[in-house]
Every structure is written in structure tokens, then in C-alpha cells.
Short mmCIF file of C-alpha atoms and ligand atoms in Angstrom, two decimals:
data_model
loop_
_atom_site.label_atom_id
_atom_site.label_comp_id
_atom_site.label_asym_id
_atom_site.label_seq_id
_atom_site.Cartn_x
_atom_site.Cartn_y
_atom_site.Cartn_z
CA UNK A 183 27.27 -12.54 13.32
CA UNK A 184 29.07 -10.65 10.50
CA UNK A 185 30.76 -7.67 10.70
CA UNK A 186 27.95 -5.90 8.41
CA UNK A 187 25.51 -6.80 10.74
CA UNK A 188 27.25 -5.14 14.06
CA UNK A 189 25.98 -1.65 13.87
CA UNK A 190 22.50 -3.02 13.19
CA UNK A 191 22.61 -4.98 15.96
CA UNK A 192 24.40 -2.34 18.28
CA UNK A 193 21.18 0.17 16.58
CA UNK A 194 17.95 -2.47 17.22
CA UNK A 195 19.58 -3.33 21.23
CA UNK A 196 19.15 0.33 21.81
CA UNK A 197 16.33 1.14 19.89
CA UNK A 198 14.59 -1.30 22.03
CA UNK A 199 14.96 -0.03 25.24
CA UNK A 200 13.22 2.84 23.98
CA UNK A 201 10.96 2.37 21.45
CA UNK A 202 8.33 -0.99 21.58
CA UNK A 203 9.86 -3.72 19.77
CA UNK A 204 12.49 -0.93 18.50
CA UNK A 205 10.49 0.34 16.00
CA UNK A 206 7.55 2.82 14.79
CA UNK A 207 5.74 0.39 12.55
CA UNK A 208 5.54 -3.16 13.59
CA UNK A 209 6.49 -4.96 10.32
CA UNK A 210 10.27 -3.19 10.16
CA UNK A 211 10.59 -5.39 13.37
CA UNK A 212 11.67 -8.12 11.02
CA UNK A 213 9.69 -10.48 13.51
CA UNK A 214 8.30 -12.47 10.78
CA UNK A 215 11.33 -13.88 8.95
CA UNK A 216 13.26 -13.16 12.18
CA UNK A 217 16.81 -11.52 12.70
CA UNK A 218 17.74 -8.25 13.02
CA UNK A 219 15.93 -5.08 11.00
CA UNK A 220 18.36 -2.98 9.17
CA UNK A 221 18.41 0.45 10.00
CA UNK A 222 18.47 2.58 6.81
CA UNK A 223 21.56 5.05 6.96
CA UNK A 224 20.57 7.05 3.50
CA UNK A 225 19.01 6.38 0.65
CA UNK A 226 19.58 6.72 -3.50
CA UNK A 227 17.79 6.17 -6.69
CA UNK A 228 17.14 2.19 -6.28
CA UNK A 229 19.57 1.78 -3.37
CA UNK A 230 19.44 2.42 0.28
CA UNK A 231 22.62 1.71 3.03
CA UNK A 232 22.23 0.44 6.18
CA UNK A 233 24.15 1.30 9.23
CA UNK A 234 27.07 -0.60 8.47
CA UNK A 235 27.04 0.50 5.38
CA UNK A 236 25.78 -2.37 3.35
CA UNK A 237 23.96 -1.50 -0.02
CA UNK A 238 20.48 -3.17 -0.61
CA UNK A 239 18.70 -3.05 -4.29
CA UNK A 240 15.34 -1.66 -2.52
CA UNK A 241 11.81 -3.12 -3.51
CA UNK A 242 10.04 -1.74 -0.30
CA UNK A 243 10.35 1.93 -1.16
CA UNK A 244 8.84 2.63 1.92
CA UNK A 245 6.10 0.65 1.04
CA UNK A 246 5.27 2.40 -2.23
CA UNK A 247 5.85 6.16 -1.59
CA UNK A 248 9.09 6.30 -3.22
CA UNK A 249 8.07 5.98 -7.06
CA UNK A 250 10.84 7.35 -8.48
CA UNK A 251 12.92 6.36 -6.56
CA UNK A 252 15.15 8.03 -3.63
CA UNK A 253 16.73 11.62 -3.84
CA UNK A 254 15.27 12.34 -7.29
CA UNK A 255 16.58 15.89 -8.00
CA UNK A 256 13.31 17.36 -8.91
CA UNK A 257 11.49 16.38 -5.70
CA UNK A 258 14.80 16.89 -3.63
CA UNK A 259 14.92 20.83 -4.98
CA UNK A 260 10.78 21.31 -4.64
CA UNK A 261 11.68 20.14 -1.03
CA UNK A 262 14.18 22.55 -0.38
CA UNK A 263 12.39 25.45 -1.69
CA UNK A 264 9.59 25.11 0.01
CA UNK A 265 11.28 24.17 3.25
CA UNK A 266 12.77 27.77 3.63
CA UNK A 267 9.39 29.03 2.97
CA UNK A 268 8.11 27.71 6.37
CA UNK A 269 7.43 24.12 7.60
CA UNK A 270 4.00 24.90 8.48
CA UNK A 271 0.99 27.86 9.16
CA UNK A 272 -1.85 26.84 10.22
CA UNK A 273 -3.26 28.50 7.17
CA UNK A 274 -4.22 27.55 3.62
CA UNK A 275 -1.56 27.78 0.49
CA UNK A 276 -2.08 28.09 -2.91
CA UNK A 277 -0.06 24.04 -2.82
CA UNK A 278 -3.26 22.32 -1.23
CA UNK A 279 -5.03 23.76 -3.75
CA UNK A 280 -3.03 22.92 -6.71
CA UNK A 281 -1.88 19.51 -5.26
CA UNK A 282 -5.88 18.53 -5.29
CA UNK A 283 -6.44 20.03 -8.71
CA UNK A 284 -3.72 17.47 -9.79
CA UNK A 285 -5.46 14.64 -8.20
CA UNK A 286 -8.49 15.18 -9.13
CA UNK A 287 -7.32 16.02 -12.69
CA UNK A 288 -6.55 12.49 -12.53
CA UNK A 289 -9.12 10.53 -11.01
CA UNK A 290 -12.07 11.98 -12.59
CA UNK A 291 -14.37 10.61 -9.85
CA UNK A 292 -12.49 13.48 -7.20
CA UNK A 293 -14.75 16.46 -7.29
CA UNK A 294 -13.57 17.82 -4.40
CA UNK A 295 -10.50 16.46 -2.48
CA UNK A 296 -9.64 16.94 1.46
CA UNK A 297 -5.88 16.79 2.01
CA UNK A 298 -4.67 14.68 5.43
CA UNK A 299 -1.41 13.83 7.06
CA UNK A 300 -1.64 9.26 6.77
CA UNK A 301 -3.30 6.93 4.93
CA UNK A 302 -5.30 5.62 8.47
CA UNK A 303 -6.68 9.47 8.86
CA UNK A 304 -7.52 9.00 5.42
CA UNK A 305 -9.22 5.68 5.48
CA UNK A 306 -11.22 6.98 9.20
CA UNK A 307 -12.36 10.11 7.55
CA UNK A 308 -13.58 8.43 4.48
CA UNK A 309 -15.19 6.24 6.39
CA UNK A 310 -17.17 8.79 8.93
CA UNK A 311 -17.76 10.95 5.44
CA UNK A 312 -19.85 7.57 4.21
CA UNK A 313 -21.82 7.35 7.53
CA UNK A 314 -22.29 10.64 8.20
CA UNK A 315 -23.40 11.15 4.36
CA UNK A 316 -25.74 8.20 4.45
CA UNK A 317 -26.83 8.23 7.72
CA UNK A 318 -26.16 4.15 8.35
CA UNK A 319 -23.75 2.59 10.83
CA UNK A 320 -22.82 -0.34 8.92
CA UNK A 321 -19.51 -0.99 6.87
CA UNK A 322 -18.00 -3.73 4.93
CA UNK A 323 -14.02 -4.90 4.31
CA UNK A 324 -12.43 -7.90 3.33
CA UNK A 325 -10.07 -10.12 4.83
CA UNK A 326 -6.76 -9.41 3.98
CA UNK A 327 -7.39 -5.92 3.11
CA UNK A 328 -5.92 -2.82 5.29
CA UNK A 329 -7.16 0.11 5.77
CA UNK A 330 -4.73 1.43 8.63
CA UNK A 331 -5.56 1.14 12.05
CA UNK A 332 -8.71 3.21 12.96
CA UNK A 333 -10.68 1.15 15.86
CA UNK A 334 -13.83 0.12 13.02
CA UNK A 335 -11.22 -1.09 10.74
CA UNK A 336 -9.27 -3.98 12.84
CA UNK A 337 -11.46 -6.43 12.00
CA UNK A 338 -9.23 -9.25 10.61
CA UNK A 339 -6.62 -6.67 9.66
CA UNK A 340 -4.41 -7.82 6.86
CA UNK A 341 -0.23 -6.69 7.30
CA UNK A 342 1.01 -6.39 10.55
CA UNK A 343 -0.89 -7.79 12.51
CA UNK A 344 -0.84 -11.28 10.58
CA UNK A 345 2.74 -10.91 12.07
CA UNK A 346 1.49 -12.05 15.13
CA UNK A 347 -1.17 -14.46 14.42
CA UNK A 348 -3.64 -12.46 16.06
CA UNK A 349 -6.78 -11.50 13.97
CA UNK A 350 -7.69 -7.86 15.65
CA UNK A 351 -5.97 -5.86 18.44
CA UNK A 352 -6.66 -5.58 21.83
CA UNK A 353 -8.07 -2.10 23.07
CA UNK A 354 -10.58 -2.16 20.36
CA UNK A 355 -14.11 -3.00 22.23
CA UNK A 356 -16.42 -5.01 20.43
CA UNK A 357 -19.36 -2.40 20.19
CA UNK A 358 -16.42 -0.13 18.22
CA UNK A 359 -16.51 -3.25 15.69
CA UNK A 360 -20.08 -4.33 15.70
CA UNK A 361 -20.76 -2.58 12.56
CA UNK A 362 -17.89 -3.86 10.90
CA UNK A 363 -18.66 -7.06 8.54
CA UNK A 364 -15.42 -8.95 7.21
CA UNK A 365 -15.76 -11.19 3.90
CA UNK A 366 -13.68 -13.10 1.94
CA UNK A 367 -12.03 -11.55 -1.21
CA UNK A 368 -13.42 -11.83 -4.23
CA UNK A 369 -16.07 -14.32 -2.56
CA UNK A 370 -19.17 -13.15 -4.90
CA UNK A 371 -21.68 -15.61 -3.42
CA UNK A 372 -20.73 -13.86 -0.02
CA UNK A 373 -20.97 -10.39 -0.88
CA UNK A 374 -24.39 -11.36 -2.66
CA UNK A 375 -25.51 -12.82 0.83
CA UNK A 376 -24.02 -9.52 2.88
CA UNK A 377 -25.98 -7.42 0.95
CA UNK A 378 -29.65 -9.80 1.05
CA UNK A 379 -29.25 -9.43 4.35
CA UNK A 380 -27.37 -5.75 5.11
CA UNK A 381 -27.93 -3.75 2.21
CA UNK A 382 -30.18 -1.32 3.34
CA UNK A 383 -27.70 -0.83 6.49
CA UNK A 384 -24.60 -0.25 4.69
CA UNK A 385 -23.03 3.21 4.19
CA UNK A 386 -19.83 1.57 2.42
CA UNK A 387 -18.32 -1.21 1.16
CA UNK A 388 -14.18 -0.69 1.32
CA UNK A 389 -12.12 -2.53 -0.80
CA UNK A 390 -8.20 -2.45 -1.85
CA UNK A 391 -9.19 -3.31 -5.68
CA UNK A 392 -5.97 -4.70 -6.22
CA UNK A 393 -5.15 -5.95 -2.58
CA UNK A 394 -1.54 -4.61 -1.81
CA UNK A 395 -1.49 -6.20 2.15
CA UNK A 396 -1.99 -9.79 1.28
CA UNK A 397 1.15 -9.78 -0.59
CA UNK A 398 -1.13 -8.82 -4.28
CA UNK A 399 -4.14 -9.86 -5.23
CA UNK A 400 -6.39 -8.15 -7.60
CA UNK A 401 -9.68 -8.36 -7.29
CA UNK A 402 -11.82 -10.38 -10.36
CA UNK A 403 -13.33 -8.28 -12.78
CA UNK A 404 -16.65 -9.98 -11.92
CA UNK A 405 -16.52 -9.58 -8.29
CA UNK A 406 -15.35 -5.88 -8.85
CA UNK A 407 -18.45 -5.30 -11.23
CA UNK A 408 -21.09 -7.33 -8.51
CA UNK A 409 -19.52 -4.63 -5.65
CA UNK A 410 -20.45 -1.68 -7.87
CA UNK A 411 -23.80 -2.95 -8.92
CA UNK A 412 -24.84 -3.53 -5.37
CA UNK A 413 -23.75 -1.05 -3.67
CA UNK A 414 -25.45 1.16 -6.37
CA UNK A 415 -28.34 -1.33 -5.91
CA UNK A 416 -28.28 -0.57 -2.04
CA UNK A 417 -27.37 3.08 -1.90
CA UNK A 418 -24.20 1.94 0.03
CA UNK A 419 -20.90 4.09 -0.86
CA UNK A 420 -18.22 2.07 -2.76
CA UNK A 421 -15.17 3.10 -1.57
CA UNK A 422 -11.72 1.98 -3.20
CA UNK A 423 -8.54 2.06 -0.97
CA UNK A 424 -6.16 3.36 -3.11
CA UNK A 425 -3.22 4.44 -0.56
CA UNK A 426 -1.17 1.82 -2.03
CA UNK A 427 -2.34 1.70 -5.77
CA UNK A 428 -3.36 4.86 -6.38
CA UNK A 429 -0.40 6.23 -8.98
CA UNK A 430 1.69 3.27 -7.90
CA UNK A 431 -0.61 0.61 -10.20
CA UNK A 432 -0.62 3.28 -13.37
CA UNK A 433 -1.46 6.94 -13.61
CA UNK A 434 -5.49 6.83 -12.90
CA UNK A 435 -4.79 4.72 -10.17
CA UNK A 436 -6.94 1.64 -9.87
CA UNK A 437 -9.83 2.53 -10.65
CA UNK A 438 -8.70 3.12 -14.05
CA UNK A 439 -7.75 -0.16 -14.42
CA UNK A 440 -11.31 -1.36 -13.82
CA UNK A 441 -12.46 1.66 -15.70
CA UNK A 442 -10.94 -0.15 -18.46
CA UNK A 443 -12.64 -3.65 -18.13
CA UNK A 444 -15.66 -2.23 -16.72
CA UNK A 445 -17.49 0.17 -19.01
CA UNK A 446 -18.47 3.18 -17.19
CA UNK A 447 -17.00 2.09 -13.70
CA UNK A 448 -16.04 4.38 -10.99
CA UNK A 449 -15.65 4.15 -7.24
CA UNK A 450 -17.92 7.02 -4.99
CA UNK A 451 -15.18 7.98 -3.02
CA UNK A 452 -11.05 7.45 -2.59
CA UNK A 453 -8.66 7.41 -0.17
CA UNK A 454 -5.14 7.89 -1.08
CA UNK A 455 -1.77 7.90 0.35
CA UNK A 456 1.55 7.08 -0.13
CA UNK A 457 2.67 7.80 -3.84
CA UNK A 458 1.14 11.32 -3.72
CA UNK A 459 3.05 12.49 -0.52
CA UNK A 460 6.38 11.18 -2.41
CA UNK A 461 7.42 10.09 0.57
CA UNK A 462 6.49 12.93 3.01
CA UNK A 463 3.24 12.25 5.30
CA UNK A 464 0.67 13.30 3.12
CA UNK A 465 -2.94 11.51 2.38
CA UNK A 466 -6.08 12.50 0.89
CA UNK A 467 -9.97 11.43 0.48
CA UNK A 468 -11.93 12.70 -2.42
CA UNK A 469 -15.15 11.95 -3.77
CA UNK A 470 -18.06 13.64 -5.50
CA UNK A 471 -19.26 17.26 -4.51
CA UNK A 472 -22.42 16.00 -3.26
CA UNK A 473 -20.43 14.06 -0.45
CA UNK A 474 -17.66 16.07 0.11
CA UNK A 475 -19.81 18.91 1.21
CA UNK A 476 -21.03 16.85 4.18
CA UNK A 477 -17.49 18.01 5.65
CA UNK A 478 -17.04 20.80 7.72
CA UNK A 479 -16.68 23.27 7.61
CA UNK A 480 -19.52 23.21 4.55
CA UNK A 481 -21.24 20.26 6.75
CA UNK A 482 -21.76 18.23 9.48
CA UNK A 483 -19.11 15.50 9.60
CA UNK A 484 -16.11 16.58 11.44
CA UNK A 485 -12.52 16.39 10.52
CA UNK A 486 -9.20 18.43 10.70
CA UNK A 487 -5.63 18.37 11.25
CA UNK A 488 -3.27 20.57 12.19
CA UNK A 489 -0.57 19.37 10.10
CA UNK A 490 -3.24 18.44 7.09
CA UNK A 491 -1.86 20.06 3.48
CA UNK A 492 1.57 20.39 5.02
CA UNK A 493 3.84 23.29 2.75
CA UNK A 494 7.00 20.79 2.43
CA UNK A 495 4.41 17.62 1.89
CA UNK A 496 2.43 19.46 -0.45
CA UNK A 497 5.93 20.25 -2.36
CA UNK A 498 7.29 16.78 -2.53
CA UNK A 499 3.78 15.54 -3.96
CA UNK A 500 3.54 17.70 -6.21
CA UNK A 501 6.78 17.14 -7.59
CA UNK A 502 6.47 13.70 -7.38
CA UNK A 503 2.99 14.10 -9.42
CA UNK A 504 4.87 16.23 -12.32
CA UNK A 505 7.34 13.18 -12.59
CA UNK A 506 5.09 10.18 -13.12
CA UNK A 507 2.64 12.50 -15.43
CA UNK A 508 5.93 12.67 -18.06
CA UNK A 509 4.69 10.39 -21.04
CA UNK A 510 5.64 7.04 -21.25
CA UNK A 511 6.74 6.94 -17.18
CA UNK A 512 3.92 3.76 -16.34
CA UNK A 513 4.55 2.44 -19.80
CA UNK A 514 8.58 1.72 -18.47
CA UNK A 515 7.94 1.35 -14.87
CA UNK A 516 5.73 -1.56 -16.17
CA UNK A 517 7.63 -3.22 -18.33
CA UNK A 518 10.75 -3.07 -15.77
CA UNK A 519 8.64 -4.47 -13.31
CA UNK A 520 7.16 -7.55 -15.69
CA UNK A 521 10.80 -8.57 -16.78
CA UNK A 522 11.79 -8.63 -12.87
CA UNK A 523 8.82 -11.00 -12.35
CA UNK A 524 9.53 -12.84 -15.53
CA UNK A 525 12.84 -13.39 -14.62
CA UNK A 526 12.25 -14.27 -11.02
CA UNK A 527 9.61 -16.84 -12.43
CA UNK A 528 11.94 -18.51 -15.12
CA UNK A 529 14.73 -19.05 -12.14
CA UNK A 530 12.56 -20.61 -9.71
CA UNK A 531 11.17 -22.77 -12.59
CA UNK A 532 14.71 -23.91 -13.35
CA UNK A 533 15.00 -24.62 -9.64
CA UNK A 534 11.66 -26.77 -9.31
CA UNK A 535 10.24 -23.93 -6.58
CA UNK A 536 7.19 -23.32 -7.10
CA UNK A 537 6.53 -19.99 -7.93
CA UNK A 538 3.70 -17.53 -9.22
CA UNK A 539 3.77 -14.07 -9.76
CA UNK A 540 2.09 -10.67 -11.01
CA UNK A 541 1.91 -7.18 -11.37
CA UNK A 542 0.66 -4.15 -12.21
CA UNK A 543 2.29 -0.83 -13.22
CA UNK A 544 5.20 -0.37 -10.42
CA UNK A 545 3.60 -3.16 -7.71
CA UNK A 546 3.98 -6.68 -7.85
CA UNK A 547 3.81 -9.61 -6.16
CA UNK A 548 5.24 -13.08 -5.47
CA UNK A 549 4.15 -16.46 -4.11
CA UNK A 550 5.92 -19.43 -3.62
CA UNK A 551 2.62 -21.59 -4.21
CA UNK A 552 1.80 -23.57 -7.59
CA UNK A 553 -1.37 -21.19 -8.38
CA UNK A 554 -1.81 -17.36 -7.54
CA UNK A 555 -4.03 -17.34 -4.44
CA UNK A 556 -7.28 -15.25 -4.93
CA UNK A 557 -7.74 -14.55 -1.09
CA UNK A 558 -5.92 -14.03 2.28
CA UNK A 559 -6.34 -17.73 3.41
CA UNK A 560 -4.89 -18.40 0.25
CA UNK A 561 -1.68 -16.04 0.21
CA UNK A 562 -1.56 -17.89 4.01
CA UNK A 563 -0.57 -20.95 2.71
CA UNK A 564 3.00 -20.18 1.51
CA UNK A 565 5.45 -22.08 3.25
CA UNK A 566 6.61 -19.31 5.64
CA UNK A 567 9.83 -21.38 6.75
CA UNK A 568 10.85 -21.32 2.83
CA UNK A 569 9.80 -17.44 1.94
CA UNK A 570 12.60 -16.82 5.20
CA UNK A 571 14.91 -18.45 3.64
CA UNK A 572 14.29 -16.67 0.52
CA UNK A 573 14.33 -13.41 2.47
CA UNK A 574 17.29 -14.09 4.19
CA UNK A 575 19.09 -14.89 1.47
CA UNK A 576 18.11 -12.32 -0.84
CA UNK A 577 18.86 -10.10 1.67
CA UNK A 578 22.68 -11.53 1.86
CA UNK A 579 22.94 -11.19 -1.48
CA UNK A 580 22.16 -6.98 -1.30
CA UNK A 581 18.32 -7.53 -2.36
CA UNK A 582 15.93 -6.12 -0.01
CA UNK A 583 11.91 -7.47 -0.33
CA UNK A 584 8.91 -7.13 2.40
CA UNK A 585 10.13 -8.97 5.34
CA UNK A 586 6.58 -10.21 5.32
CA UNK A 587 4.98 -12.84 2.71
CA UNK A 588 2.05 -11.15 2.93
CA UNK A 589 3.63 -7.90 1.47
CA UNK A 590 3.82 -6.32 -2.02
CA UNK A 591 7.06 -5.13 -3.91
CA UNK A 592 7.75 -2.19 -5.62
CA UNK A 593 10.01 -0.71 -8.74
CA UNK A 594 10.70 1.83 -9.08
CA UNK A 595 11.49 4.57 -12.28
CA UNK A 596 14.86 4.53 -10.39
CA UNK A 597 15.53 0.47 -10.82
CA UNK A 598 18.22 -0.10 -13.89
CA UNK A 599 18.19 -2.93 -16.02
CA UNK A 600 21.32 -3.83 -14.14
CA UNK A 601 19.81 -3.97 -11.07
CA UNK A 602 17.22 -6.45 -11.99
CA UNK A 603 19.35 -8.47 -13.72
CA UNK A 604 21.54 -8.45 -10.20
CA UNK A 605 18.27 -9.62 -8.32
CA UNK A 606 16.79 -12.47 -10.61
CA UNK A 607 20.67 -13.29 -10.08
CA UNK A 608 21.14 -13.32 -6.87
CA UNK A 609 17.57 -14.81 -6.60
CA UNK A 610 18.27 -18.27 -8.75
CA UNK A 611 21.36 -19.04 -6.33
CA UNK A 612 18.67 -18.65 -3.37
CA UNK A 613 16.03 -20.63 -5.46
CA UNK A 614 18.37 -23.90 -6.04
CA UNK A 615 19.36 -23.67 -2.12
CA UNK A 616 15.35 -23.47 -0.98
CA UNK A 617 14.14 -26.24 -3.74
C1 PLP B 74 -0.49 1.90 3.82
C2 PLP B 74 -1.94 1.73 3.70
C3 PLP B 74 -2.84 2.37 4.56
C4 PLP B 74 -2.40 3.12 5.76
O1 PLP B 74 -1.62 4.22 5.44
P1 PLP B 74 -0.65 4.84 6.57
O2 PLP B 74 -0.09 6.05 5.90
O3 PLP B 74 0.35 3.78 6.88
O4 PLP B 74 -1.49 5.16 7.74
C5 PLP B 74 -4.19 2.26 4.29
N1 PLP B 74 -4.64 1.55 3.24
C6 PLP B 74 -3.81 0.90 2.41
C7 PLP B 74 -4.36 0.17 1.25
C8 PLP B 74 -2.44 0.95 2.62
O5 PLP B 74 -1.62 0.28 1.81
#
């Protein structure tokens, strides 16, 4: 054990008398490339410290939240203010109001938005909104995609639970699932089948468009275009996933992106997450005015939350919002995160690993497989024994990525030219000791 590692150690011993398996989220349990978690000290720009006070160049940002990176000023000051204004009422503020005008000044398929404390609530209200709204029971995911942890939803759950080989939790009775179909991603003879034989049963289909829990994997522009024209076939709601990729993948999110190959494309409704909380719990669900309204109090589907449009949340989103809006901010974010996977890619090349990647805006992936994989059984074949030793030796080396192959990385604004250059480094030593 190294010195560095001590306080770590001394941290994770006592953290697991306490808390299960020492953490509040399984995959910081480091259980998948094994050893012991780091436990984050503070945090700045590109760089967090753990607690013996070892700098990491961070691609998690807490999974995608932290856009800009940690401590920007802006955010850090909206915080503040708002903070000594009152951590929470009970009552609306003008913030929820202006923090879903933004949104929805963005996604031009949010009429009306409902503001909620976590991606899951998001994903579970969405979902109730599309069965309430259509009156049918039945819904439709894909393997490999995650859409938190609601009961309906762990049906061959993607991250976290891969970790432990086990396909859907216990304490989830079957009858909770039996509406819940599972296909294979970006499977178009599948879907085509689901539909033949469930259309007229479906309220939604859900779908991360570009899949940020299977490691990355974006969904074909066909099979994108076949999900839109059935469900619109089938009256079932199309529902895009966008806690991850929604102002992490470019500013519109997504559905932009498909906006762009797919003339006239738009999801019915959106759940969102991460990026627009800028780090503070904060989610959201939007959709057209026609289904919103099915919400009470206006309708019949429940759903609340004490905590929901949270002052200081509301504040950091917002201000996280003004910063990526700034022209040219996806444009760089980008093209920092394409050189990092260009790089990365020419130094396992030189080391005969084989090695593809992508990316979009701020998100990328990697594989160490000879062809990008199109699916979750696909991402599943990495060599997991190799992508540890990658890990573990990044992570030596200051670099901290997804303990998890089946993870995506972030950039972020943050991220200096420097620092990449320090990673592909760091990352062609580690590539000529795996090859
Ligand atoms: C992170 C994530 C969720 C869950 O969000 P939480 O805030 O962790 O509950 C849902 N869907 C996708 C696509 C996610 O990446």
C-alpha cells in the first residue's frame, strides 16, 4: 500500500461499517476494477484531491453534472446568493419559473416543464405521465439503457448493476415488471416485432438516444427514425432520456442532434438531469402542453416533492445554463474532447491495443475492442481484466475515468490543453504495459 492510499483506506474501513459497501451509489464502490474508492477531499476546475491529497485530472465530473467544471466562479457566487436567501419554502419562486423558461427555450419540444429533485424521480414521473396520459400499462427500454432505479425500470438495468452480474434487483416483484419489455439497442427488426405485436399497448417507448450507461453508444439514425415513426404509428409516447445528454452532448441536447439528421424529429416528452442542476440535485420532465396538463394539480396523474425546484438548485442551474449558452462553449468543449479521443486512439494504435472511440459534444467514450460495439452485449465483451489495468494505471498516473467499462467520460470547459496532453501521456505508458 502507498502512503497516498492510507487515508483512503483508513476513510472506505470506516465508511463501511456504516454505510452498505461504504458508499451512497454502488459504482463509487470501485468493485468492478477492484481496490479502494478514493474519497474526494475538494474539488477545482478539471481537478479533484482525494483524502491524501493526491490530484486526479477528473473525467467523471460526477457523472456529467459538472460541465464547466468544479468551483466555476459564476455558479459558486449564484450559489452563495441564493443560499442566504433560504435553503428551501415549500413555496414557488420566481427561479423554477425562469429555470424552465430556459429549458424549454432550448428544447423546443418542452411546453411545459415540471422541476424534480433526481434523474430516477424524473424518469418514474415521466413514465406514470405516459400511462396516465395514454391510458396503457405497457412500456419499452433497451438493454443497456438506465433510467434510474424506479421498480418498472430494473429490467436488465444497464450501470451498476452490471457491477454485479445480476440482470435486475431483488425486491422488485415480477407483476411490478410485467409491463416492462427489454430489447436490444438499435435492434430494428426487434423493435418492428415489439410493436406488431404491442403497439396498441404501449404508452412509451424510453430510450437514452445516445446511450451514456453502456459506456457510449449512439443510437443509428435509422433505428432512431423507425422508433419515432412507430411510436407515432402506435400512439405510444417516445420518450428520450436525456439526464445524461441533455446539455452535456451540445446545447439542444440530443434530440437536436437527431433533429439534425432527421428532418422534423422530436421526442414527446424529456427527462433531464444532471447538467441542468450543475451539480446540485435537480431534474426535470417536460413535454408538450397537452401532456403536461395530465399532472396535478391541472390533472390526474400524481406527483410532488417537497424539495422539487429547490432555491440553491434552481441557482446553480441556472448559472450553469447562462455558462454553456455563451457562443462558441459546445463548439470548444467538442473539439477538446475529439483531440483527447484522438490522442488516446493514436497511443493505443502505437501500442497494438486495440482501441475504438467516440464522442459527442463534452461525452465520450472508449472501448478496448477492434470495432465500436452497437449494443450492451457488445460493450460486454471488452476484456474487463485489461480495462483494470488501464484503470489502475491511469489512475496512478493522476487520471481519473469511470471505474466501470460500461461508463461514459466527460470534459469538461474546465479541461486545458495541458491536461489532455498529460492524460494521452500518461495513457500510452499504460497502453505499451496492457498490449
Ligand atoms: C444518471 C441517469 C439517471 C438517473 O439519475 P439520478 O439523478 O442518478 O437518479 C437516469 N437516466 C440516465 C440516462 C442517467 O444517466
Amino acid at each position: 500500500m502507498t502512503p497516498s492510499t492510507d487515508r483512503n483506506t483508513e476513510l472506505f474501513d470506516r465508511a463501511r461499517k456504516i454505510i452498505p459497501g461504504g458508499v451512497n451509489s454502488p459504482v463509487r464502490a470501485f468493485r468492478a476494477v477492484g481496490g479502494t474508492p478514493r474519497f474526494v477531499q475538494r474539488a477545482q476546475g478539471p481537478y479533484f484531491w482525494d483524502a491524501a491529497g493526491q490530484r486526479y485530472i477528473d473525467y467523471i465530473g460526477s457523472w456529467g453534472p459538472m460541465i464547466l467544471g468544479h468551483g466555476h466562479p459564476a455558479v459558486v457566487e449564484a450559489v452563495t446568493r441564493a443560499a442566504r436567501d433560504g435553503f428551501s419554502f415549500g413555496a414557488p419562486t420566481e427561479r423554477e419559473i425562469e429555470l424552465a423558461e430556459a429549458i424549454a427555450s432550448l428544447m423546443p419540444g418542452l411546453e411545459m416543464v415540471r422541476l424534480v429533485s433526481s434523474g430516477t424521480e424524473a424518469a418514474m414521473s415521466a413514465l406514470r405521465l405516459a400511462r396516465g396520459a395514454t391510458g396503457r400499462s405497457k412500456i419499452l427500454k433497451f438493454e443497456g439503457c438506465y433510467h434510474g432505479h424506479a421498480d418498472a425500470l430494473l429490467v436488465k438495468a444497464g450501470s451498476g448493476l452490471a457491477t454485479f452480474g445480476n440482470p435486475t434487483s431483488a425486491g422488485v416483484p415480477p407483476e411490478v415488471v410485467q409491463h416492462t419489455l427489454v430489447l436490444e439497442y438499435n435492434n430494428v427488426a426487434q423493435l418492428e416485432e415489439a410493436f406488431a405485436l404491442h403497439g396498441k399497448d404501449l404508452a412509451c417507448l424510453v430510450i437514452e438516444p445516445i446511450a451514456g450507461n453502456m459506456n457510449f453508444v449512439r443510437a443509428d439514425t435509422a433505428f432512431m427514425r423507425r422508433c419515432r415513426e412507430l411510436c407515432t404509428q402506435h400512439g405510444a409516447l417516445l420518450v428520450f432520456d436525456e439526464v445524461m445528454t441533455g446539455f452535456r452532448v451540445g446545447l439542444g441536447g440530443a434530440q437536436a442532434h437527431y433533429a439534425s439528421l432527421i428532418p422534423g424529429f422530436r421526442p414527446d416528452m424529456t427527462v433531464l438531469g444532471k447538467v441542468i442542476g450543475g451539480g446540485m440535485p435537480l431534474a426535470a420532465f417536460g413535454g408538450p402542453r397537452s401532456i403536461m396538463e395530465q399532472l396535478a394539480p391541472l390533472g390526474p396523474v400524481y406527483q410532488a416533492g417537497t424539495l422539487s425546484g429547490n432555491p440553491v438548485a434552481t441557482a446553480c442551474g441556472l448559472a450553469t445554463l447562462a455558462e454553456v449558452r455563451k457562443p462558441g462553449f459546445y463548439e470548444a468543449l467538442t473539439a477538446k474532447t475529439r483531440g483527447l479521443m484522438e490522442g488516446l486512439s493514436a497511443a493505443a494504435e502505437q501500442a497494438g491495443v486495440p482501441f475504438r472511440a467516440d464522442s459527442e459534444g463534452g461525452m465520450f467514450g472508449f472501448f478496448l475492442l477492434p470495432e465500436l460495439p452497437r449494443n450492451y452485449s457488445q460493450v460486454m465483451k471488452t476484456d474487463g481484466s485489461r480495462f483494470n489495468k488501464l484503470f489502475h494505471g491511469l489512475l496512478d498516473r493522476g487520471v481519473y475515468i469511470a471505474p466501470a467499462l460500461y461508463e461514459a467520460g466527460f470534459v469538461s470547459a474546465a479541461h486545458t490543453q495541458e491536461d489532455l496532453e498529460t492524460t494521452i501521456a500518461a495513457a500510452a505508458e499504460v497502453f505499451q504495459l496492457i498490449a
